[in-house]
XYZ file of C-alpha atoms in Angstrom:
778
model
C 25.064 -11.359 18.723
C 25.893 -7.673 18.359
C 28.031 -6.090 21.092
C 26.419 -4.629 24.191
C 26.690 -0.879 23.671
C 23.389 0.243 25.190
C 23.226 2.394 28.268
C 20.177 4.240 29.507
C 20.255 7.897 30.579
C 17.198 7.258 32.776
C 18.256 4.330 34.896
C 20.731 1.495 35.134
C 20.559 -1.256 32.584
C 19.228 -3.942 34.900
C 16.557 -1.661 36.306
C 15.591 -0.734 32.758
C 15.364 -4.378 31.697
C 13.246 -5.181 34.739
C 10.805 -2.377 33.930
C 10.718 -3.384 30.270
C 10.043 -6.970 31.312
C 7.016 -5.916 33.336
C 5.690 -3.844 30.418
C 6.360 -6.739 28.041
C 4.201 -9.032 30.171
C 1.408 -6.466 30.302
C 1.479 -6.016 26.487
C 1.264 -9.812 26.145
C -1.718 -9.920 28.465
C -3.554 -6.950 26.965
C -3.214 -8.212 23.400
C -4.494 -11.672 24.360
C -7.315 -10.250 26.499
C -8.388 -7.840 23.747
C -8.784 -10.729 21.302
C -10.506 -12.885 23.911
C -13.006 -10.125 24.694
C -13.850 -9.723 20.998
C -14.502 -13.452 20.622
C -15.903 -14.611 23.960
C -17.148 -11.660 26.002
C -18.729 -9.203 23.586
C -22.202 -10.300 22.416
C -22.167 -11.914 18.995
C -25.763 -12.571 17.914
C -24.769 -13.697 14.390
C -22.423 -16.383 15.619
C -19.901 -15.529 12.907
C -16.227 -15.886 13.693
C -14.668 -12.646 14.931
C -11.057 -13.789 14.851
C -7.772 -12.422 16.012
C -4.214 -13.659 16.342
C -2.986 -14.138 19.894
C 0.054 -16.156 18.787
C 1.138 -13.578 16.190
C 0.958 -10.846 18.827
C 2.910 -12.915 21.342
C 5.901 -13.356 19.051
C 6.175 -9.556 18.676
C 5.712 -8.256 22.227
C 9.432 -8.198 23.115
C 10.321 -6.347 19.918
C 7.499 -3.849 20.302
C 8.155 -3.274 24.002
C 11.810 -2.412 23.478
C 10.989 -0.186 20.523
C 8.216 1.931 22.019
C 9.432 1.990 25.604
C 13.100 2.654 24.905
C 14.211 3.173 21.327
C 11.728 5.270 19.327
C 11.752 9.019 19.019
C 8.774 11.183 18.152
C 10.156 11.519 14.597
C 10.280 7.760 14.033
C 7.450 5.867 12.378
C 6.600 2.189 12.538
C 4.666 -0.168 10.298
C 3.302 -3.045 12.392
C 2.523 -6.414 10.838
C -1.260 -6.758 10.465
C -1.844 -9.653 12.853
C -0.063 -7.810 15.665
C -2.590 -4.958 15.696
C -3.881 -5.863 19.202
C -0.314 -5.585 20.486
C -0.050 -2.121 18.916
C -3.288 -1.063 20.603
C -1.986 -2.469 23.891
C 1.167 -0.361 23.541
C -0.857 2.751 22.724
C -3.087 2.086 25.732
C -0.070 1.921 28.054
C 1.159 5.191 26.531
C -2.164 6.860 27.307
C -3.216 7.156 23.659
C -6.145 4.736 23.872
C -8.699 4.411 26.693
C -9.339 1.007 28.210
C -12.878 0.848 26.884
C -11.525 1.025 23.320
C -9.779 -2.322 23.866
C -13.218 -3.916 24.036
C -14.066 -2.807 20.480
C -11.604 -4.840 18.408
C -13.232 -5.831 15.107
C -16.552 -4.314 16.084
C -18.403 -1.836 13.863
C -16.750 1.558 14.329
C -14.197 0.086 16.734
C -10.567 -0.945 16.508
C -9.835 -2.290 13.049
C -8.783 -5.849 12.329
C -5.450 -4.540 11.086
C -3.696 -1.220 11.768
C -5.342 1.650 9.894
C -4.134 5.241 9.672
C -7.560 6.501 8.710
C -9.931 4.377 10.817
C -8.238 3.510 14.103
C -8.636 6.064 16.928
C -5.086 5.708 18.252
C -1.779 6.570 16.524
C -1.085 4.289 13.565
C 1.782 5.305 11.301
C 1.170 2.911 8.418
C -1.922 1.005 7.378
C -1.148 -2.683 6.977
C -3.168 -5.746 6.155
C -2.066 -6.962 2.756
C 1.074 -9.065 2.675
C 4.172 -7.125 1.614
C 2.570 -3.675 1.555
C 3.158 -2.880 5.213
C 6.727 -4.111 4.902
C 7.608 -1.898 1.954
C 5.609 1.200 2.944
C 8.333 2.567 5.306
C 10.815 2.422 2.418
C 8.632 4.686 0.325
C 7.760 6.735 3.411
C 11.476 7.381 3.926
C 11.915 8.468 0.316
C 8.830 10.708 0.519
C 10.130 12.320 3.716
C 13.481 13.046 2.088
C 11.785 14.518 -0.950
C 9.593 16.804 1.173
C 12.392 17.840 3.512
C 14.569 18.815 0.551
C 11.953 21.309 -0.663
C 9.701 22.267 2.200
C 11.661 21.836 5.450
C 9.759 20.557 8.437
C 9.481 16.822 7.772
C 12.416 16.262 10.126
C 14.450 13.088 10.325
C 13.648 9.860 12.092
C 13.822 6.181 11.263
C 11.143 4.311 9.353
C 10.635 0.868 10.871
C 8.792 -2.132 9.442
C 7.844 -4.996 11.756
C 7.075 -8.012 9.594
C 6.755 -11.749 9.853
C 9.239 -14.002 8.102
C 6.471 -15.556 5.970
C 5.830 -12.066 4.586
C 9.195 -12.298 2.848
C 7.614 -14.819 0.483
C 5.921 -11.827 -1.160
C 7.879 -10.798 -4.237
C 7.054 -7.119 -3.705
C 9.395 -7.149 -0.698
C 12.371 -8.101 -2.824
C 11.420 -5.755 -5.645
C 11.633 -2.946 -3.096
C 14.746 -4.187 -1.290
C 16.867 -4.264 -4.445
C 15.600 -1.081 -6.120
C 18.565 1.249 -6.755
C 16.761 4.100 -4.969
C 16.684 2.182 -1.678
C 20.341 1.454 -0.934
C 20.995 4.972 0.387
C 17.989 5.139 2.726
C 19.794 4.623 6.017
C 16.724 5.511 8.055
C 14.937 2.334 6.932
C 14.937 -0.508 9.476
C 13.144 -3.818 8.990
C 12.714 -6.090 12.004
C 11.763 -9.593 10.894
C 9.791 -11.678 13.375
C 11.579 -14.902 12.442
C 9.199 -17.384 14.055
C 9.552 -19.958 11.288
C 5.810 -20.420 10.932
C 3.260 -19.441 8.333
C -0.515 -19.614 8.630
C -0.767 -23.376 8.146
C 2.540 -24.900 9.129
C 6.098 -24.721 10.315
C 8.138 -23.555 7.320
C 10.439 -26.536 6.653
C 13.387 -24.892 4.920
C 13.558 -21.270 6.046
C 17.212 -20.233 6.156
C 18.154 -16.998 7.878
C 21.587 -17.292 6.296
C 20.081 -17.262 2.823
C 17.885 -14.291 3.704
C 20.888 -12.475 5.157
C 22.828 -13.024 1.948
C 20.013 -11.599 -0.155
C 19.775 -8.465 1.979
C 23.555 -8.025 2.038
C 23.716 -8.359 -1.746
C 21.285 -5.423 -1.958
C 23.537 -3.300 0.272
C 21.624 -3.696 3.544
C 23.165 -4.047 6.984
C 22.128 -7.388 8.509
C 21.932 -7.944 12.271
C 20.966 -11.459 13.362
C 19.551 -12.124 16.834
C 19.380 -15.897 17.127
C 20.028 -16.803 20.755
C 19.323 -15.076 24.032
C 21.510 -14.570 27.081
C 20.687 -17.904 28.729
C 21.585 -19.996 25.704
C 24.679 -17.929 25.032
C 25.868 -18.671 28.575
C 25.152 -22.389 28.108
C 27.270 -22.400 24.944
C 30.305 -21.502 27.107
C 29.895 -24.557 29.375
C 31.238 -28.042 28.731
C 29.061 -29.485 25.986
C 27.980 -25.989 24.969
C 29.488 -26.162 21.502
C 27.632 -29.395 20.920
C 24.402 -27.649 21.963
C 25.064 -24.791 19.544
C 25.820 -27.223 16.722
C 22.696 -29.228 17.467
C 20.448 -26.163 17.456
C 22.120 -24.630 14.396
C 21.697 -27.774 12.310
C 18.247 -28.734 13.560
C 15.363 -28.428 11.090
C 12.603 -25.969 11.879
C 9.856 -28.570 12.455
C 12.044 -30.528 14.880
C 12.879 -27.385 16.821
C 9.216 -26.383 17.012
C 8.372 -29.859 18.309
C 10.804 -29.359 21.188
C 8.725 -26.381 22.303
C 5.799 -28.745 22.889
C 7.790 -31.266 24.946
C 7.695 -31.912 28.664
C 11.051 -31.629 30.486
C 11.373 -35.420 30.448
C 10.773 -35.542 26.715
C 13.278 -32.727 26.220
C 15.992 -34.654 28.019
C 15.486 -37.482 25.552
C 14.948 -35.529 22.327
C 17.343 -32.571 22.625
C 20.633 -34.576 22.645
C 19.741 -36.168 19.310
C 21.363 -39.327 17.958
C 24.684 -38.219 16.520
C 28.051 -37.238 17.961
C 26.448 -34.477 20.013
C 24.314 -36.843 22.075
C 26.796 -37.767 24.801
C 28.094 -34.243 25.603
C 24.544 -32.890 25.386
C 23.205 -35.485 27.789
C 25.847 -34.405 30.317
C 24.996 -30.710 29.813
C 21.257 -31.285 30.048
C 21.749 -33.264 33.248
C 23.114 -30.116 34.933
C 19.857 -28.198 34.292
C 16.688 -28.400 36.348
C 13.359 -28.663 34.575
C 12.597 -24.933 34.629
C 16.039 -24.005 33.277
C 15.774 -26.606 30.518
C 12.271 -25.490 29.593
C 13.293 -21.825 29.313
C 16.600 -22.552 27.556
C 15.118 -24.135 24.422
C 12.925 -21.073 23.839
C 15.576 -18.475 24.772
C 15.822 -16.812 21.350
C 17.293 -13.420 20.505
C 13.978 -11.870 19.460
C 12.702 -12.293 23.023
C 15.889 -11.157 24.787
C 15.276 -7.534 25.778
C 18.954 -6.767 26.229
C 19.906 -8.285 22.880
C 17.223 -6.213 21.163
C 18.487 -2.988 22.768
C 22.022 -3.836 21.678
C 20.848 -4.441 18.112
C 19.136 -1.052 17.941
C 22.331 0.586 19.161
C 24.320 -1.129 16.404
C 22.174 0.157 13.516
C 24.229 1.804 10.775
C 22.262 4.868 9.655
C 24.151 5.133 6.361
C 22.297 2.220 4.747
C 19.085 0.240 5.277
C 19.158 -2.297 8.088
C 17.359 -5.586 8.618
C 17.274 -7.261 12.021
C 16.559 -10.974 11.747
C 15.114 -11.673 15.174
C 14.469 -15.332 15.961
C 11.210 -15.697 17.886
C 8.669 -18.276 18.996
C 5.176 -17.845 17.623
C 2.834 -17.752 20.572
C 5.641 -17.361 23.108
C 4.257 -17.332 26.635
C 0.942 -18.833 25.544
C -0.190 -22.437 25.854
C -0.157 -22.615 22.066
C 3.467 -21.553 21.670
C 5.248 -23.257 18.811
C 2.259 -25.304 17.668
C 2.021 -25.381 13.854
C -1.712 -24.603 13.940
C -1.630 -21.802 16.510
C -2.096 -18.985 13.993
C -5.717 -18.213 14.845
C -6.125 -20.370 17.936
C -7.708 -18.878 21.064
C -6.742 -19.556 24.647
C -9.339 -21.393 26.691
C -10.804 -19.783 29.802
C -8.449 -21.738 32.028
C -5.449 -20.913 29.835
C -6.323 -17.215 29.894
C -6.599 -17.319 33.676
C -3.187 -18.980 33.858
C -1.744 -16.279 31.589
C -3.185 -13.619 33.889
C -1.469 -15.222 36.868
C 1.887 -15.424 35.074
C 1.736 -11.842 33.792
C 0.451 -10.212 36.975
C -2.943 -9.340 35.495
C -6.480 -9.913 36.713
C -8.904 -11.774 34.400
C -11.849 -10.207 36.276
C -10.405 -6.720 35.743
C -8.437 -7.191 32.489
C -7.757 -3.500 31.834
C -6.445 -2.717 35.324
C -3.533 -0.221 35.101
C 0.018 -1.161 35.909
C 0.761 -0.785 39.607
C 2.787 2.216 40.703
C 6.442 1.559 40.154
C 9.252 1.718 37.626
C 7.223 0.213 34.754
C 4.348 2.667 35.184
C 6.799 5.575 35.446
C 8.580 4.430 32.280
C 5.256 4.308 30.419
C 4.426 7.860 31.507
C 7.895 9.113 30.619
C 7.854 7.542 27.175
C 4.347 8.853 26.515
C 5.673 12.401 26.850
C 8.716 11.703 24.701
C 6.742 10.097 21.872
C 3.823 12.504 21.708
C 3.929 14.434 18.448
C 2.773 18.032 18.170
C -0.266 18.600 15.937
C 0.612 18.874 12.254
C 0.016 22.304 10.764
C -1.325 21.540 7.319
C -0.538 23.876 4.462
C -3.220 24.227 1.806
C -2.055 23.163 -1.647
C -1.633 26.039 -4.109
C -4.537 26.586 -6.500
C -4.518 24.670 -9.767
C -5.951 26.435 -12.849
C -9.009 24.903 -14.448
C -8.212 25.856 -18.051
C -5.090 27.047 -19.858
C -7.275 28.897 -22.365
C -5.966 27.405 -25.584
C -7.667 24.931 -27.901
C -5.548 22.117 -29.348
C -5.821 21.670 -33.099
C -4.625 19.284 -35.767
C -4.223 15.617 -34.954
C -3.032 14.512 -31.556
C -3.323 11.981 -28.727
C -4.435 12.272 -25.138
C -1.032 10.945 -24.054
C 0.673 13.864 -25.807
C -1.828 16.248 -24.223
C -0.862 14.983 -20.778
C 2.815 15.822 -21.342
C 1.917 19.279 -22.640
C -0.368 19.928 -19.676
C 2.522 19.446 -17.233
C 4.670 21.940 -19.147
C 1.785 24.418 -19.370
C 1.244 24.068 -15.619
C 4.860 25.019 -14.936
C 4.345 28.216 -16.950
C 0.824 29.122 -15.827
C 0.941 28.060 -12.176
C 4.566 27.693 -11.022
C 3.607 27.328 -7.344
C 1.379 24.373 -8.125
C 3.936 22.925 -10.550
C 6.586 23.089 -7.811
C 4.488 20.597 -5.814
C 4.227 18.125 -8.691
C 6.404 15.029 -8.487
C 6.204 12.395 -11.209
C 7.141 8.731 -10.804
C 7.556 6.073 -13.464
C 8.988 2.542 -13.741
C 11.481 3.154 -16.549
C 8.867 4.365 -19.087
C 9.352 8.138 -18.984
C 10.380 8.612 -22.590
C 7.681 6.300 -23.967
C 4.858 8.056 -22.094
C 5.562 11.612 -23.282
C 7.311 12.827 -20.135
C 10.453 13.897 -21.997
C 9.677 17.619 -22.067
C 8.747 17.653 -18.372
C 11.930 15.773 -17.412
C 14.112 18.108 -19.439
C 12.558 21.037 -17.614
C 12.499 19.820 -13.994
C 15.203 17.144 -13.840
C 15.336 13.796 -12.046
C 15.361 13.570 -8.255
C 18.362 12.024 -6.561
C 19.593 12.425 -2.954
C 22.910 13.655 -4.371
C 23.899 15.264 -7.664
C 25.157 12.877 -10.305
C 27.125 13.594 -13.460
C 25.153 13.431 -16.716
C 27.796 11.936 -18.992
C 25.611 12.403 -22.070
C 24.918 16.105 -21.529
C 27.257 17.042 -24.392
C 26.040 14.324 -26.772
C 24.298 16.091 -29.668
C 21.974 13.141 -30.280
C 20.667 13.090 -26.700
C 17.064 14.294 -26.645
C 16.108 13.288 -23.097
C 18.507 14.961 -20.654
C 18.908 12.875 -17.499
C 19.957 15.509 -14.947
C 19.905 13.891 -11.475
C 20.030 16.172 -8.445
C 18.182 16.880 -5.174
C 15.998 19.529 -6.854
C 14.605 17.209 -9.550
C 10.872 16.546 -9.635
C 10.814 13.121 -11.258
C 11.607 9.844 -9.470
C 12.592 6.964 -11.712
C 12.259 3.485 -10.241
C 13.129 0.120 -11.719
C 10.635 -1.935 -13.683
C 8.342 -2.841 -10.798
C 4.880 -1.310 -10.818
C 4.231 -2.269 -7.200
C 7.162 -0.072 -6.169
C 5.758 2.816 -8.175
C 2.323 2.768 -6.574
C 3.850 2.137 -3.146
C 5.894 5.307 -3.491
C 2.921 7.087 -5.019
C 0.819 6.329 -1.946
C 3.451 7.688 0.428
C 4.114 10.818 -1.651
C 0.356 11.304 -1.575
C 0.302 11.100 2.235
C 2.821 13.863 2.979
C 0.011 16.388 3.450
C -1.267 14.387 6.423
C 2.089 13.252 7.831
C 4.021 16.506 7.717
C 1.483 19.062 6.540
C 3.216 19.530 3.180
C 1.021 18.624 0.204
C 2.544 17.194 -2.938
C 0.837 16.597 -6.272
C 2.193 13.120 -7.085
C 1.641 11.592 -10.515
C 2.519 8.000 -11.380
C 2.785 6.972 -15.009
C 2.779 3.370 -16.215
C 1.620 1.358 -19.176
C -2.108 0.838 -18.741
C -1.924 -2.955 -19.264
C 0.172 -3.124 -16.089
C -2.293 -1.284 -13.855
C -3.640 -4.723 -12.934
C -0.198 -5.671 -11.661
C -0.174 -2.657 -9.375
C -3.828 -2.764 -8.400
C -3.591 -4.130 -4.860
C -0.933 -1.756 -3.468
C -2.516 1.124 -5.388
C -5.906 0.638 -3.788
C -4.304 0.021 -0.406
C -2.477 3.340 -0.693
C -5.822 5.038 -1.324
C -7.313 3.240 1.687
C -4.429 4.535 3.815
C -5.108 8.144 2.806
C -2.564 8.608 0.035
C -3.848 11.015 -2.621
C -2.286 10.756 -6.053
C -2.918 10.680 -9.778
C -2.240 7.406 -11.586
C -1.903 7.688 -15.366
C -2.281 4.525 -17.438
C -0.985 4.988 -20.966
C -1.102 3.730 -23.675
C -4.270 1.694 -23.269
C -6.711 -0.716 -24.842
C -6.612 -2.696 -28.066
C -5.507 0.542 -29.700
C -2.077 -0.966 -28.933
C -2.808 -3.458 -31.702
C 0.767 -3.969 -32.942
C 1.850 -4.951 -29.405
C -0.428 -7.992 -29.367
C -2.956 -9.294 -26.872
C -0.660 -9.237 -23.856
C -0.362 -5.445 -24.047
C -4.022 -4.619 -24.565
C -5.803 -3.577 -21.361
C -9.435 -4.659 -21.079
C -10.614 -4.342 -17.468
C -8.920 -1.117 -16.377
C -11.846 1.240 -17.185
C -14.060 -0.866 -14.942
C -11.431 -0.979 -12.190
C -11.271 2.795 -12.159
C -15.036 2.981 -11.818
C -15.084 0.476 -8.950
C -12.205 1.843 -6.847
C -13.382 3.730 -3.720
C -11.705 7.058 -3.074
C -10.742 7.484 -6.716
C -12.164 9.425 -9.656
C -11.460 7.912 -13.058
C -11.374 9.748 -16.376
C -10.802 8.521 -19.916
C -10.838 11.602 -22.162
C -11.316 11.397 -25.909
C -9.668 14.663 -26.957
C -6.602 16.659 -25.992
C -8.753 19.454 -24.596
C -10.668 17.032 -22.390
C -7.392 15.471 -21.246
C -6.035 18.864 -20.179
C -9.179 19.687 -18.223
C -9.221 16.285 -16.530
C -5.534 16.458 -15.561
C -6.112 19.836 -13.932
C -9.249 18.590 -12.181
C -7.366 15.552 -10.870
C -4.502 17.681 -9.526
C -6.975 19.951 -7.763
C -8.163 16.960 -5.688
C -4.756 16.252 -4.156
C -3.311 17.219 -0.777
C -6.640 18.162 0.801
C -8.604 16.842 3.769
C -11.622 16.559 1.452
C -9.586 15.379 -1.522
C -8.995 12.047 -3.196
C -7.077 10.152 -5.836
C -7.630 9.917 -9.569
C -6.909 7.557 -12.455
C -6.496 8.754 -16.042
C -6.600 6.254 -18.894
C -4.919 7.758 -21.940
C -4.373 6.645 -25.507
C -1.750 6.880 -28.231
C -4.347 6.817 -30.992
C -4.104 10.024 -33.073
C -7.470 11.778 -33.230
C -8.593 14.752 -35.327
C -9.033 17.404 -32.645
C -11.599 19.337 -34.684
C -14.052 16.537 -33.864
C -14.129 17.881 -30.290
C -15.959 21.003 -31.518
C -14.814 22.983 -28.477
C -17.076 26.063 -28.210
C -15.409 29.404 -28.941
C -17.722 31.399 -26.685
C -16.130 31.645 -23.172
C -19.361 30.790 -21.347
C -20.075 27.826 -23.600
C -16.476 26.659 -23.284
C -16.697 26.764 -19.492
C -19.965 24.816 -19.641
C -18.256 22.158 -21.781
C -15.315 22.016 -19.357
C -17.610 21.502 -16.364
C -19.425 18.732 -18.164
C -16.219 17.022 -19.280
C -14.839 17.089 -15.736
C -18.201 15.902 -14.322
C -18.322 12.818 -16.530
C -19.952 13.421 -19.952
C -21.206 15.947 -22.465
C -23.391 15.966 -25.531
C -20.982 16.059 -28.437
C -23.542 15.975 -31.251
C -27.314 16.380 -31.149
C -29.493 15.152 -34.004
C -32.265 17.371 -35.297
C -35.538 16.586 -33.617
C -36.000 13.590 -31.372
C -33.188 11.041 -31.573
C -33.878 7.421 -32.446
C -30.757 6.223 -30.669
C -27.978 7.604 -28.456
C -24.360 6.580 -28.999
C -22.416 6.972 -25.730
C -18.715 6.514 -26.431
C -15.579 6.931 -24.357
C -11.949 7.683 -25.095
C -10.354 6.637 -28.346
C -13.633 5.180 -29.655
C -15.442 8.522 -30.001
C -14.412 8.924 -33.699
C -16.122 5.577 -34.449
C -19.297 6.815 -32.751
C -19.270 10.028 -34.771
C -18.702 8.125 -38.010
C -21.524 5.756 -37.089
C -23.847 8.708 -36.427
C -23.129 10.008 -39.945
C -23.843 6.562 -41.438
C -27.054 6.234 -39.441
C -28.221 9.681 -40.569
C -27.840 8.581 -44.175
C -30.122 5.647 -43.324
C -32.723 7.912 -41.783
C -31.800 7.102 -38.167
C -31.241 10.152 -35.964
C -28.422 9.591 -33.474
C -27.185 11.698 -30.576
C -23.521 11.251 -29.639
C -22.503 11.608 -25.986
C -18.810 11.754 -25.093
C -18.317 9.964 -21.777
C -15.241 11.079 -19.856
C -15.826 9.441 -16.459
C -17.969 6.332 -16.008
C -17.356 6.473 -12.280
C -18.786 9.950 -11.850
C -21.799 9.059 -13.977
C -22.433 5.928 -11.928
C -22.273 7.917 -8.691
C -24.776 10.368 -10.171
C -27.181 7.523 -10.982
C -26.766 6.212 -7.431
C -27.464 9.667 -6.053
C -30.782 9.714 -7.911
C -31.748 6.677 -5.866
C -30.602 8.257 -2.613
C -27.582 5.942 -2.398
C -24.875 8.606 -2.801
C -24.445 12.308 -2.236
C -22.816 12.998 -5.621
C -24.096 15.790 -7.914
C -26.693 14.676 -10.453
C -26.841 17.641 -12.818
C -24.449 16.069 -15.332
C -27.050 13.394 -16.141
C -29.624 16.039 -16.981
C -27.230 17.829 -19.305
C -25.562 14.846 -20.985
C -28.674 12.656 -21.103
C -31.700 15.021 -21.014
C -34.987 13.262 -20.379
C -36.649 14.705 -23.472
C -33.977 13.027 -25.632
C -34.095 9.627 -23.959
C -33.567 6.885 -26.547
C -32.138 3.347 -26.765
C -28.408 3.347 -26.083
C -25.344 1.905 -27.748
C -22.327 2.258 -25.466
C -18.818 1.958 -26.854
C -15.351 1.856 -25.323
C -11.929 0.285 -25.805
C -12.377 -1.915 -22.720
C -14.877 -4.239 -21.121
C -18.411 -3.275 -22.224
C -20.024 -3.650 -18.796
C -18.188 -0.448 -17.772
C -20.888 1.652 -19.462
C -23.789 -0.819 -19.461
C -25.373 0.901 -16.426
C -26.158 3.986 -18.551
C -29.374 2.305 -19.625
C -30.665 2.936 -16.092
C -30.476 6.719 -16.510
C -33.869 6.672 -18.266
C -34.599 2.927 -18.144
C -33.916 2.514 -21.845
C -32.666 -0.559 -23.676
C -28.908 -0.674 -24.137
C -26.410 -2.581 -26.248
C -22.923 -2.334 -24.720
C -20.003 -2.738 -27.108
C -16.417 -3.261 -26.014
C -13.633 -5.797 -25.629
C -14.349 -9.126 -23.935
C -11.484 -11.393 -24.996
C -7.751 -11.243 -25.581
C -6.575 -9.111 -28.453
C -4.667 -9.771 -31.627
C -1.825 -8.060 -33.392
C -2.777 -6.258 -36.566
C -3.836 -3.006 -38.136
C -6.236 -0.885 -36.119
C -9.232 -1.381 -38.399
C -8.691 -5.155 -38.349
C -8.475 -5.301 -34.561
C -11.509 -3.067 -34.081
C -13.480 -5.271 -36.450
C -12.287 -8.392 -34.619
C -13.681 -7.073 -31.321
C -16.863 -5.585 -32.774
C -16.068 -1.999 -31.858
C -15.614 -0.596 -35.358
C -18.042 1.807 -37.028
C -19.806 -1.037 -38.830
C -20.546 -2.782 -35.534
C -21.921 0.407 -33.979
C -24.244 0.946 -36.934
C -25.513 -2.644 -36.759
C -26.145 -2.383 -33.005
C -28.071 0.878 -33.474
C -30.215 -0.560 -36.250
C -31.015 -3.600 -34.107
C -32.081 -1.364 -31.215
C -34.326 0.768 -33.429
C -35.766 -2.300 -35.170
C -34.913 -0.960 -38.599
C -34.995 -3.359 -41.536
């Protein structure tokens, strides 16, 4: 136990604990009643399970009550474990942030979400949660994002970033990737509170060891506070036989302990003493307790002791991250408490009525306010203290659409990306000042070297660059609080977690950033879940995957991305581009940045290549009006790169690094008397939305289809990309023409580029054969 250092400026400690106890009981009732209403009261004509987690809420009510009704400030933010969302809504209701009628809408269409959502719930939610590990780590990246913003654009304030998570959530590897990242050790505002109830969804966890967890956190530089026993048990430990009781409980396996929670007092008197040397002294101690005292003692854990929780908060060391391991009982106060299958269980009518009696509620009037008294006054007082003023949102500075130069020679889209960042710093310094790049130890290999040398690496404090005077050093690693690049360890989930929080600063503190994450494209799959969850939560950012595809032939099959073009197309809230030429890449980067930090904005994904391409093939128009038309088309999703004379026999629609093969195939086909148009596709997602809009299923602009695929040039299609072919297969629906999609459908091979292309059937020869088959040429 941590020492008792808490005093309250509002009232004496005992009066405070009494008021908190009354609020705690009301939060328990409201969370259970909200779930019951969703499942048993609200009409459900389909008969499908609605669901909810009364037991998961019950284990958290003590922690949440002490936090919101004593500890938090308006600057603090809290991530609540997903299954405790009804408890969060109950807290917000007591604080006047949610009307009673809203509690009847849990999991209904347009109502309270199944899990906390920043963008969809009507009451204050600081972090969206719902996917294991993401809600736990989000406050870490939120703390880093706040520090970054405050260092440049003051106004983000201070405040702790709390994560309330279940112990089973620590099975998720992303938690430990974040805990041990070198960037995290100095974030003293980060506080994790672990609901250590020793249960997962299906069972009691047999071998969970808080001591082992504590050692892992301590090894990463975290402060560890353990709340194992409450005041009643602590007092019993001081009595004769008390040390035997402590030893028995400390050495007892989790399943055996949970079974004690289901015992009658008579069964407890037999089971608790055990069979070893502790039995005799424990029998004498147990004999001194009446049934009620014995029943409450075995479940008197630190995570439910209001005073112990207040003391723990007071002991937090704000110079390093803190984890509070709070022992709890899953379902505490419910008839299902401690049962291994209580995860989704619902109280019966009689059990709910009994809960109402014990908590001072009324099952016939479940949303009745707290009676006048200290608890109601504390709720009103805390509501005023926690209410945040409206955020004044600053509009992001304008981003240019075109730098006005035309790349020549031979180059790659990855190189063009690095140049675009440097050009932005010269052409639009205000916009460039809002850019922050993030990478997982791949900065030099993704063409960020020039940008890093210019802007430096972000660090909370300035660090000495011991290689600054080394003549062979090309990449200068200057770390200071003014740097604009954040380098994390090799963990893509950390990168996209931070990316999501950097992309949310416009909505949290009114200060827009233009965050860009860069990773190897094959590893986008590894980061997919937290990336899409960050988008769902309102984070706006640009994710750059590079290098990509089987163009990475020498790296072998494991480093050749196949599905990422399709993932970009399918991700809601995100625009995906895969440019073929350096000029297209520049335009798409600028278009993506212009989407960020806006109420009507969104995220973007760029898939770039290291394949050198002759830039003259882009045939960028010299006339300013024609150039602007090309730019608009490239940003909108596609443009006609080459038009055959007369009516085409076939259209070759190619994307990214495969455009040179399409152009070469068009030349071959022309020599065979087959007229081929070549369309350069830059965004399959935007084209798909345009086709949906034609059917009245989207509100996206459609004009790009008319310009890239004019009706009078409709012809059978061959689509081509360095990725899964179904990504572009829908293009046949533009004019209901036949289509042969070419791409990569199986793992790659090492080898020379022409060999690998031939292996996958995406070389020029394969394109020519597909076109001849479509046109039924001999």
